[in-house]
Amino acid sequence: MSLQDRNPYRQLPDDADIIATLHDVKSIMFLLAYKMGKEAQLTDEGIADLNRFAKMLRNIETRKDMTWQILDEAKAEEFVDLLVKERLAREEDVGDSPPFLFSTRLMELKHHWQEQRTTAPRPQPWDPSFSTTYIKPLTSGDEAAASLTELGMTAAELAGCDEAFADHLRRRRRVISYLEQHPADPTGWEPAPGVTMAEAMKDSNSTTDPESVAKSELWVPIYRSAADIDHLELLTPPGWKDPEDPALSPEEKTNVQESNEKAHKARLESKTDPSRNAQSTVGFQGFARHS
């Protein structure tokens, strides 16, 4: 299988339900990471926040519509791991007591997703089943069907979510439109699932040279997640345009192929001059503008 066949970067499925699920999961996880990490206060407002955080976490615990791609694109594991570390680094507060039990529940969710990787092997990102294989929920509950408003998200928070998600999708479409045509180099290689290091090394003539391992079916490439837009923008020419961008004028759409070819050529030339590479620090920060 060639590297082109193992290109993990592709556009999201053209499915409104999948996009809506990604929007909600990404929004919930970001809000929990951004606000749940703060010290809980024994005030009416503080307890109200804990109650809505508990509902949002239960939503994640009970969802049946979360695929491996959605889990990855929403950075759900990354956010849960961040929250676990934050809570372990401080003394227990009211959020760790019944009925909330945040530390315990977050740890259980983290272990559940890790277990799912082995009991129901996680497809590789370039495998079509990565977008269609659903992850077993941790538990059951009515919160899975609740809207963000029903879970307690405020109008300002929801506005931040919507704005940040729309920006994320726009940026994602642009970088993926480039990486689909011009695959990125792997960041590394590892033995394929079920293959030992010794078996993989033997198959690649005892070397981890990229050209050697790329020819072996016992090695699989490692890539940054498609959710890491900041990083992927560094791999995309600044002048590259998404051919499907509705903001393009009719004239730009007519000339987009030519302008994109020039942008790609300029990027290839800039590889020998790091000072010409673009930098991006924009993140999923909608709440910061609307809190």
mmCIF file of C-alpha atoms in Angstrom:
data_model
loop_
_atom_site.group_PDB
_atom_site.id
_atom_site.type_symbol
_atom_site.label_atom_id
_atom_site.label_comp_id
_atom_site.label_asym_id
_atom_site.label_seq_id
_atom_site.Cartn_x
_atom_site.Cartn_y
_atom_site.Cartn_z
ATOM 1 C CA MET A 1 0.000 0.000 0.000
ATOM 2 C CA SER A 2 1.496 3.338 -1.076
ATOM 3 C CA LEU A 3 1.686 6.478 1.051
ATOM 4 C CA GLN A 4 -0.951 8.015 -1.219
ATOM 5 C CA ASP A 5 -3.272 5.137 -0.287
ATOM 6 C CA ARG A 6 -2.513 5.822 3.381
ATOM 7 C CA ASN A 7 -3.148 9.546 3.245
ATOM 8 C CA PRO A 8 -5.209 10.313 6.391
ATOM 9 C CA TYR A 9 -6.274 13.767 5.259
ATOM 10 C CA ARG A 10 -9.637 13.963 3.553
ATOM 11 C CA GLN A 11 -12.721 16.121 3.723
ATOM 12 C CA LEU A 12 -15.370 15.344 6.315
ATOM 13 C CA PRO A 13 -18.317 13.207 5.166
ATOM 14 C CA ASP A 14 -21.068 15.163 3.433
ATOM 15 C CA ASP A 15 -23.540 14.241 6.151
ATOM 16 C CA ALA A 16 -25.398 16.869 8.197
ATOM 17 C CA ASP A 17 -25.839 14.515 11.163
ATOM 18 C CA ILE A 18 -22.104 13.786 11.359
ATOM 19 C CA ILE A 19 -21.241 17.487 11.169
ATOM 20 C CA ALA A 20 -23.825 18.275 13.863
ATOM 21 C CA THR A 21 -22.404 15.573 16.131
ATOM 22 C CA LEU A 22 -18.870 16.865 15.629
ATOM 23 C CA HIS A 23 -20.051 20.408 16.388
ATOM 24 C CA ASP A 24 -21.699 19.352 19.648
ATOM 25 C CA VAL A 25 -18.925 17.055 20.882
ATOM 26 C CA LYS A 26 -16.206 19.566 20.035
ATOM 27 C CA SER A 27 -18.159 22.381 21.695
ATOM 28 C CA ILE A 28 -18.882 20.413 24.870
ATOM 29 C CA MET A 29 -15.316 19.210 25.261
ATOM 30 C CA PHE A 30 -13.878 22.682 24.738
ATOM 31 C CA LEU A 31 -16.282 24.291 27.206
ATOM 32 C CA LEU A 32 -15.523 21.641 29.838
ATOM 33 C CA ALA A 33 -11.780 22.089 29.364
ATOM 34 C CA TYR A 34 -12.083 25.880 29.400
ATOM 35 C CA LYS A 35 -14.481 26.298 32.342
ATOM 36 C CA MET A 36 -14.720 23.047 34.275
ATOM 37 C CA GLY A 37 -11.053 23.324 35.191
ATOM 38 C CA LYS A 38 -11.743 26.373 37.336
ATOM 39 C CA GLU A 39 -12.125 25.967 41.084
ATOM 40 C CA ALA A 40 -15.729 25.100 41.986
ATOM 41 C CA GLN A 41 -17.476 27.597 44.265
ATOM 42 C CA LEU A 42 -20.145 26.732 46.821
ATOM 43 C CA THR A 43 -22.512 29.419 45.565
ATOM 44 C CA ASP A 44 -25.825 29.156 43.750
ATOM 45 C CA GLU A 45 -24.062 30.107 40.516
ATOM 46 C CA GLY A 46 -21.211 27.698 41.191
ATOM 47 C CA ILE A 47 -23.529 24.753 41.887
ATOM 48 C CA ALA A 48 -25.569 25.610 38.780
ATOM 49 C CA ASP A 49 -22.365 25.429 36.743
ATOM 50 C CA LEU A 50 -21.484 22.060 38.267
ATOM 51 C CA ASN A 51 -24.938 20.731 37.404
ATOM 52 C CA ARG A 52 -24.622 21.722 33.757
ATOM 53 C CA PHE A 53 -21.059 20.409 33.541
ATOM 54 C CA ALA A 54 -22.355 17.104 34.903
ATOM 55 C CA LYS A 55 -25.020 16.997 32.182
ATOM 56 C CA MET A 56 -22.500 17.802 29.456
ATOM 57 C CA LEU A 57 -20.113 15.118 30.664
ATOM 58 C CA ARG A 58 -23.006 12.626 30.789
ATOM 59 C CA ASN A 59 -23.796 13.548 27.188
ATOM 60 C CA ILE A 60 -20.281 12.515 26.156
ATOM 61 C CA GLU A 61 -20.469 9.349 28.271
ATOM 62 C CA THR A 62 -23.734 8.226 26.674
ATOM 63 C CA ARG A 63 -23.446 9.217 22.997
ATOM 64 C CA LYS A 64 -23.997 6.409 20.501
ATOM 65 C CA ASP A 65 -23.226 8.550 17.448
ATOM 66 C CA MET A 66 -19.513 9.095 18.112
ATOM 67 C CA THR A 67 -17.238 7.576 15.485
ATOM 68 C CA TRP A 68 -13.476 7.280 15.770
ATOM 69 C CA GLN A 69 -13.169 10.217 13.402
ATOM 70 C CA ILE A 70 -15.428 12.402 15.542
ATOM 71 C CA LEU A 71 -13.512 11.445 18.690
ATOM 72 C CA ASP A 72 -10.289 12.434 16.932
ATOM 73 C CA GLU A 73 -11.576 15.588 15.230
ATOM 74 C CA ALA A 74 -13.111 16.877 18.476
ATOM 75 C CA LYS A 75 -9.850 16.214 20.358
ATOM 76 C CA ALA A 76 -12.045 14.576 22.986
ATOM 77 C CA GLU A 77 -9.310 12.321 24.369
ATOM 78 C CA GLU A 78 -6.902 15.247 24.531
ATOM 79 C CA PHE A 79 -9.392 17.393 26.443
ATOM 80 C CA VAL A 80 -10.303 14.598 28.877
ATOM 81 C CA ASP A 81 -6.635 13.902 29.523
ATOM 82 C CA LEU A 82 -6.094 17.610 30.201
ATOM 83 C CA LEU A 83 -8.974 17.707 32.685
ATOM 84 C CA VAL A 84 -7.761 14.558 34.449
ATOM 85 C CA LYS A 85 -4.299 16.074 34.904
ATOM 86 C CA GLU A 86 -5.731 19.379 36.134
ATOM 87 C CA ARG A 87 -7.900 17.721 38.750
ATOM 88 C CA LEU A 88 -5.138 15.388 39.922
ATOM 89 C CA ALA A 89 -2.833 18.368 40.407
ATOM 90 C CA ARG A 90 -5.038 20.012 43.036
ATOM 91 C CA GLU A 91 -6.963 19.110 46.156
ATOM 92 C CA GLU A 92 -10.394 17.593 45.696
ATOM 93 C CA ASP A 93 -13.229 20.112 45.553
ATOM 94 C CA VAL A 94 -17.004 19.885 45.579
ATOM 95 C CA GLY A 95 -16.933 18.731 41.942
ATOM 96 C CA ASP A 96 -15.288 15.492 43.045
ATOM 97 C CA SER A 97 -18.004 14.750 45.604
ATOM 98 C CA PRO A 98 -21.418 13.124 44.975
ATOM 99 C CA PRO A 99 -23.389 13.615 42.858
ATOM 100 C CA PHE A 100 -20.782 15.062 40.461
ATOM 101 C CA LEU A 101 -17.700 12.818 40.911
ATOM 102 C CA PHE A 102 -15.905 14.557 38.041
ATOM 103 C CA SER A 103 -12.423 13.145 38.671
ATOM 104 C CA THR A 104 -13.722 9.581 38.874
ATOM 105 C CA ARG A 105 -15.924 9.936 35.803
ATOM 106 C CA LEU A 106 -13.228 11.582 33.699
ATOM 107 C CA MET A 107 -10.775 8.823 34.566
ATOM 108 C CA GLU A 108 -13.358 6.161 33.715
ATOM 109 C CA LEU A 109 -14.050 7.836 30.363
ATOM 110 C CA LYS A 110 -10.336 8.029 29.591
ATOM 111 C CA HIS A 111 -9.855 4.328 30.386
ATOM 112 C CA HIS A 112 -13.002 3.395 28.435
ATOM 113 C CA TRP A 113 -11.714 4.982 25.235
ATOM 114 C CA GLN A 114 -8.311 3.385 25.725
ATOM 115 C CA GLU A 115 -9.968 -0.004 26.179
ATOM 116 C CA GLN A 116 -12.031 0.465 23.019
ATOM 117 C CA ARG A 117 -8.810 0.721 21.020
ATOM 118 C CA THR A 118 -7.988 -2.888 21.869
ATOM 119 C CA THR A 119 -11.370 -4.592 22.285
ATOM 120 C CA ALA A 120 -12.724 -3.011 19.084
ATOM 121 C CA PRO A 121 -9.536 -2.065 17.224
ATOM 122 C CA ARG A 122 -9.441 1.554 16.096
ATOM 123 C CA PRO A 123 -9.325 1.810 12.285
ATOM 124 C CA GLN A 124 -6.443 3.699 10.734
ATOM 125 C CA PRO A 125 -7.313 7.316 9.778
ATOM 126 C CA TRP A 126 -7.006 6.523 6.053
ATOM 127 C CA ASP A 127 -9.399 3.590 6.315
ATOM 128 C CA PRO A 128 -12.986 4.509 5.265
ATOM 129 C CA SER A 129 -14.239 2.710 8.390
ATOM 130 C CA PHE A 130 -12.540 5.416 10.498
ATOM 131 C CA SER A 131 -15.534 7.606 9.602
ATOM 132 C CA THR A 132 -18.197 4.929 10.038
ATOM 133 C CA THR A 133 -17.145 2.834 13.049
ATOM 134 C CA TYR A 134 -19.045 3.887 16.164
ATOM 135 C CA ILE A 135 -17.547 3.775 19.638
ATOM 136 C CA LYS A 136 -19.490 2.000 22.339
ATOM 137 C CA PRO A 137 -20.775 4.517 24.916
ATOM 138 C CA LEU A 138 -19.486 4.303 28.470
ATOM 139 C CA THR A 139 -22.985 4.212 29.932
ATOM 140 C CA SER A 140 -26.612 4.974 29.033
ATOM 141 C CA GLY A 141 -28.724 8.034 29.705
ATOM 142 C CA ASP A 142 -31.169 10.581 28.290
ATOM 143 C CA GLU A 143 -28.509 13.298 28.038
ATOM 144 C CA ALA A 144 -27.244 11.774 24.775
ATOM 145 C CA ALA A 145 -30.241 13.213 22.910
ATOM 146 C CA ALA A 146 -30.176 16.642 24.578
ATOM 147 C CA SER A 147 -29.349 19.823 22.677
ATOM 148 C CA LEU A 148 -26.551 22.112 23.815
ATOM 149 C CA THR A 149 -29.142 24.541 25.170
ATOM 150 C CA GLU A 150 -30.854 21.757 27.115
ATOM 151 C CA LEU A 151 -27.477 20.820 28.578
ATOM 152 C CA GLY A 152 -27.133 24.331 29.971
ATOM 153 C CA MET A 153 -24.994 26.107 27.387
ATOM 154 C CA THR A 154 -25.700 29.839 27.426
ATOM 155 C CA ALA A 155 -26.566 31.894 24.366
ATOM 156 C CA ALA A 156 -23.139 33.584 24.494
ATOM 157 C CA GLU A 157 -21.344 30.247 24.781
ATOM 158 C CA LEU A 158 -23.377 28.802 21.924
ATOM 159 C CA ALA A 159 -22.558 31.825 19.766
ATOM 160 C CA GLY A 160 -18.880 31.270 20.535
ATOM 161 C CA CYS A 161 -19.195 27.600 19.631
ATOM 162 C CA ASP A 162 -20.920 28.314 16.343
ATOM 163 C CA GLU A 163 -18.416 30.971 15.307
ATOM 164 C CA ALA A 164 -15.383 28.889 16.280
ATOM 165 C CA PHE A 165 -16.736 25.769 14.579
ATOM 166 C CA ALA A 166 -17.528 27.609 11.337
ATOM 167 C CA ASP A 167 -13.995 29.030 11.336
ATOM 168 C CA HIS A 168 -12.549 25.586 12.051
ATOM 169 C CA LEU A 169 -14.450 24.014 9.140
ATOM 170 C CA ARG A 170 -13.369 26.785 6.766
ATOM 171 C CA ARG A 171 -9.715 26.410 7.710
ATOM 172 C CA ARG A 172 -9.981 22.620 7.626
ATOM 173 C CA ARG A 173 -11.481 22.536 4.133
ATOM 174 C CA ARG A 174 -8.646 24.694 2.814
ATOM 175 C CA VAL A 175 -5.750 22.686 4.256
ATOM 176 C CA ILE A 176 -7.334 19.331 3.414
ATOM 177 C CA SER A 177 -7.951 20.421 -0.180
ATOM 178 C CA TYR A 178 -4.176 20.861 -0.395
ATOM 179 C CA LEU A 179 -3.103 17.751 1.523
ATOM 180 C CA GLU A 180 -5.434 15.519 -0.484
ATOM 181 C CA GLN A 181 -3.472 16.469 -3.604
ATOM 182 C CA HIS A 182 -0.061 16.809 -1.964
ATOM 183 C CA PRO A 183 0.209 14.265 0.888
ATOM 184 C CA ALA A 184 2.274 15.256 3.901
ATOM 185 C CA ASP A 185 5.302 13.244 4.942
ATOM 186 C CA PRO A 186 4.670 10.970 7.951
ATOM 187 C CA THR A 187 5.982 12.246 11.280
ATOM 188 C CA GLY A 188 7.196 8.714 12.005
ATOM 189 C CA TRP A 189 6.530 4.998 11.602
ATOM 190 C CA GLU A 190 5.401 2.227 13.924
ATOM 191 C CA PRO A 191 4.733 -1.518 13.618
ATOM 192 C CA ALA A 192 1.271 -2.301 12.285
ATOM 193 C CA PRO A 193 -1.310 -3.453 14.871
ATOM 194 C CA GLY A 194 -0.540 -7.000 15.991
ATOM 195 C CA VAL A 195 3.022 -6.851 14.645
ATOM 196 C CA THR A 196 6.017 -6.905 16.988
ATOM 197 C CA MET A 197 8.957 -4.568 16.558
ATOM 198 C CA ALA A 198 11.200 -7.555 15.830
ATOM 199 C CA GLU A 199 8.893 -8.745 13.035
ATOM 200 C CA ALA A 200 8.664 -5.265 11.541
ATOM 201 C CA MET A 201 12.427 -4.735 11.687
ATOM 202 C CA LYS A 202 13.055 -8.067 10.001
ATOM 203 C CA ASP A 203 10.674 -7.171 7.179
ATOM 204 C CA SER A 204 12.455 -3.848 6.584
ATOM 205 C CA ASN A 205 15.936 -5.417 6.600
ATOM 206 C CA SER A 206 16.703 -4.279 10.159
ATOM 207 C CA THR A 207 16.442 -0.593 9.326
ATOM 208 C CA THR A 208 13.968 2.169 10.080
ATOM 209 C CA ASP A 209 14.997 4.180 7.058
ATOM 210 C CA PRO A 210 11.781 5.820 5.734
ATOM 211 C CA GLU A 211 12.231 4.442 2.216
ATOM 212 C CA SER A 212 12.643 0.904 3.560
ATOM 213 C CA VAL A 213 9.727 0.928 6.000
ATOM 214 C CA ALA A 214 7.462 2.569 3.404
ATOM 215 C CA LYS A 215 7.812 -0.557 1.256
ATOM 216 C CA SER A 216 6.836 -2.867 4.130
ATOM 217 C CA GLU A 217 3.254 -3.815 4.959
ATOM 218 C CA LEU A 218 4.348 -4.431 8.564
ATOM 219 C CA TRP A 219 4.963 -0.743 9.205
ATOM 220 C CA VAL A 220 2.322 1.999 9.271
ATOM 221 C CA PRO A 221 2.939 5.743 9.017
ATOM 222 C CA ILE A 222 2.207 8.140 11.866
ATOM 223 C CA TYR A 223 0.567 11.471 11.074
ATOM 224 C CA ARG A 224 -0.645 14.471 13.005
ATOM 225 C CA SER A 225 -4.389 14.478 13.543
ATOM 226 C CA ALA A 226 -6.563 16.232 10.984
ATOM 227 C CA ALA A 227 -7.836 18.230 13.967
ATOM 228 C CA ASP A 228 -4.424 19.897 14.381
ATOM 229 C CA ILE A 229 -5.289 22.715 12.001
ATOM 230 C CA ASP A 230 -2.564 25.043 13.293
ATOM 231 C CA HIS A 231 0.080 22.471 12.353
ATOM 232 C CA LEU A 232 -1.529 21.547 9.031
ATOM 233 C CA GLU A 233 -1.650 25.203 8.023
ATOM 234 C CA LEU A 234 2.138 25.218 8.254
ATOM 235 C CA LEU A 235 2.164 22.482 5.604
ATOM 236 C CA THR A 236 -0.189 24.415 3.321
ATOM 237 C CA PRO A 237 0.958 27.272 1.058
ATOM 238 C CA PRO A 238 -0.356 30.639 2.328
ATOM 239 C CA GLY A 239 -1.681 31.403 -1.151
ATOM 240 C CA TRP A 240 -3.561 28.110 -1.526
ATOM 241 C CA LYS A 241 -7.332 28.485 -1.918
ATOM 242 C CA ASP A 242 -10.061 25.947 -1.278
ATOM 243 C CA PRO A 243 -11.571 25.380 -4.756
ATOM 244 C CA GLU A 244 -14.999 24.935 -3.142
ATOM 245 C CA ASP A 245 -14.814 28.076 -0.976
ATOM 246 C CA PRO A 246 -18.133 29.931 -1.473
ATOM 247 C CA ALA A 247 -16.309 33.202 -0.759
ATOM 248 C CA LEU A 248 -14.359 32.907 -4.015
ATOM 249 C CA SER A 249 -15.449 35.269 -6.753
ATOM 250 C CA PRO A 250 -16.370 33.799 -10.173
ATOM 251 C CA GLU A 251 -13.044 35.066 -11.521
ATOM 252 C CA GLU A 252 -11.115 33.453 -8.653
ATOM 253 C CA LYS A 253 -12.901 30.135 -9.197
ATOM 254 C CA THR A 254 -11.915 30.233 -12.868
ATOM 255 C CA ASN A 255 -8.273 30.846 -12.027
ATOM 256 C CA VAL A 256 -8.017 28.872 -8.775
ATOM 257 C CA GLN A 257 -6.208 25.896 -10.308
ATOM 258 C CA GLU A 258 -3.521 28.095 -11.818
ATOM 259 C CA SER A 259 -3.093 30.164 -8.650
ATOM 260 C CA ASN A 260 -2.941 27.018 -6.512
ATOM 261 C CA GLU A 261 -0.246 25.507 -8.718
ATOM 262 C CA LYS A 262 1.802 28.679 -8.262
ATOM 263 C CA ALA A 263 1.248 28.535 -4.495
ATOM 264 C CA HIS A 264 2.377 24.899 -4.358
ATOM 265 C CA LYS A 265 5.468 25.656 -6.427
ATOM 266 C CA ALA A 266 6.317 28.564 -4.131
ATOM 267 C CA ARG A 267 6.026 26.291 -1.098
ATOM 268 C CA LEU A 268 8.388 23.738 -2.619
ATOM 269 C CA GLU A 269 10.895 26.505 -3.236
ATOM 270 C CA SER A 270 10.468 27.862 0.303
ATOM 271 C CA LYS A 271 11.449 24.528 1.868
ATOM 272 C CA THR A 272 15.063 25.587 1.468
ATOM 273 C CA ASP A 273 14.309 28.937 3.135
ATOM 274 C CA PRO A 274 12.525 28.383 6.498
ATOM 275 C CA SER A 275 12.134 32.134 7.014
ATOM 276 C CA ARG A 276 9.524 32.143 4.243
ATOM 277 C CA ASN A 277 7.262 29.602 5.941
ATOM 278 C CA ALA A 278 4.003 30.960 7.334
ATOM 279 C CA GLN A 279 3.101 30.715 11.012
ATOM 280 C CA SER A 280 -0.384 30.341 12.501
ATOM 281 C CA THR A 281 -1.475 30.699 16.110
ATOM 282 C CA VAL A 282 -5.236 30.764 15.628
ATOM 283 C CA GLY A 283 -7.062 28.156 17.721
ATOM 284 C CA PHE A 284 -10.530 27.031 18.745
ATOM 285 C CA GLN A 285 -11.066 30.102 20.946
ATOM 286 C CA GLY A 286 -14.676 31.124 20.405
ATOM 287 C CA PHE A 287 -15.502 31.209 24.117
ATOM 288 C CA ALA A 288 -12.752 33.719 24.867
ATOM 289 C CA ARG A 289 -14.591 36.251 22.721
ATOM 290 C CA HIS A 290 -18.078 35.566 24.061
ATOM 291 C CA SER A 291 -17.658 34.656 27.743
#
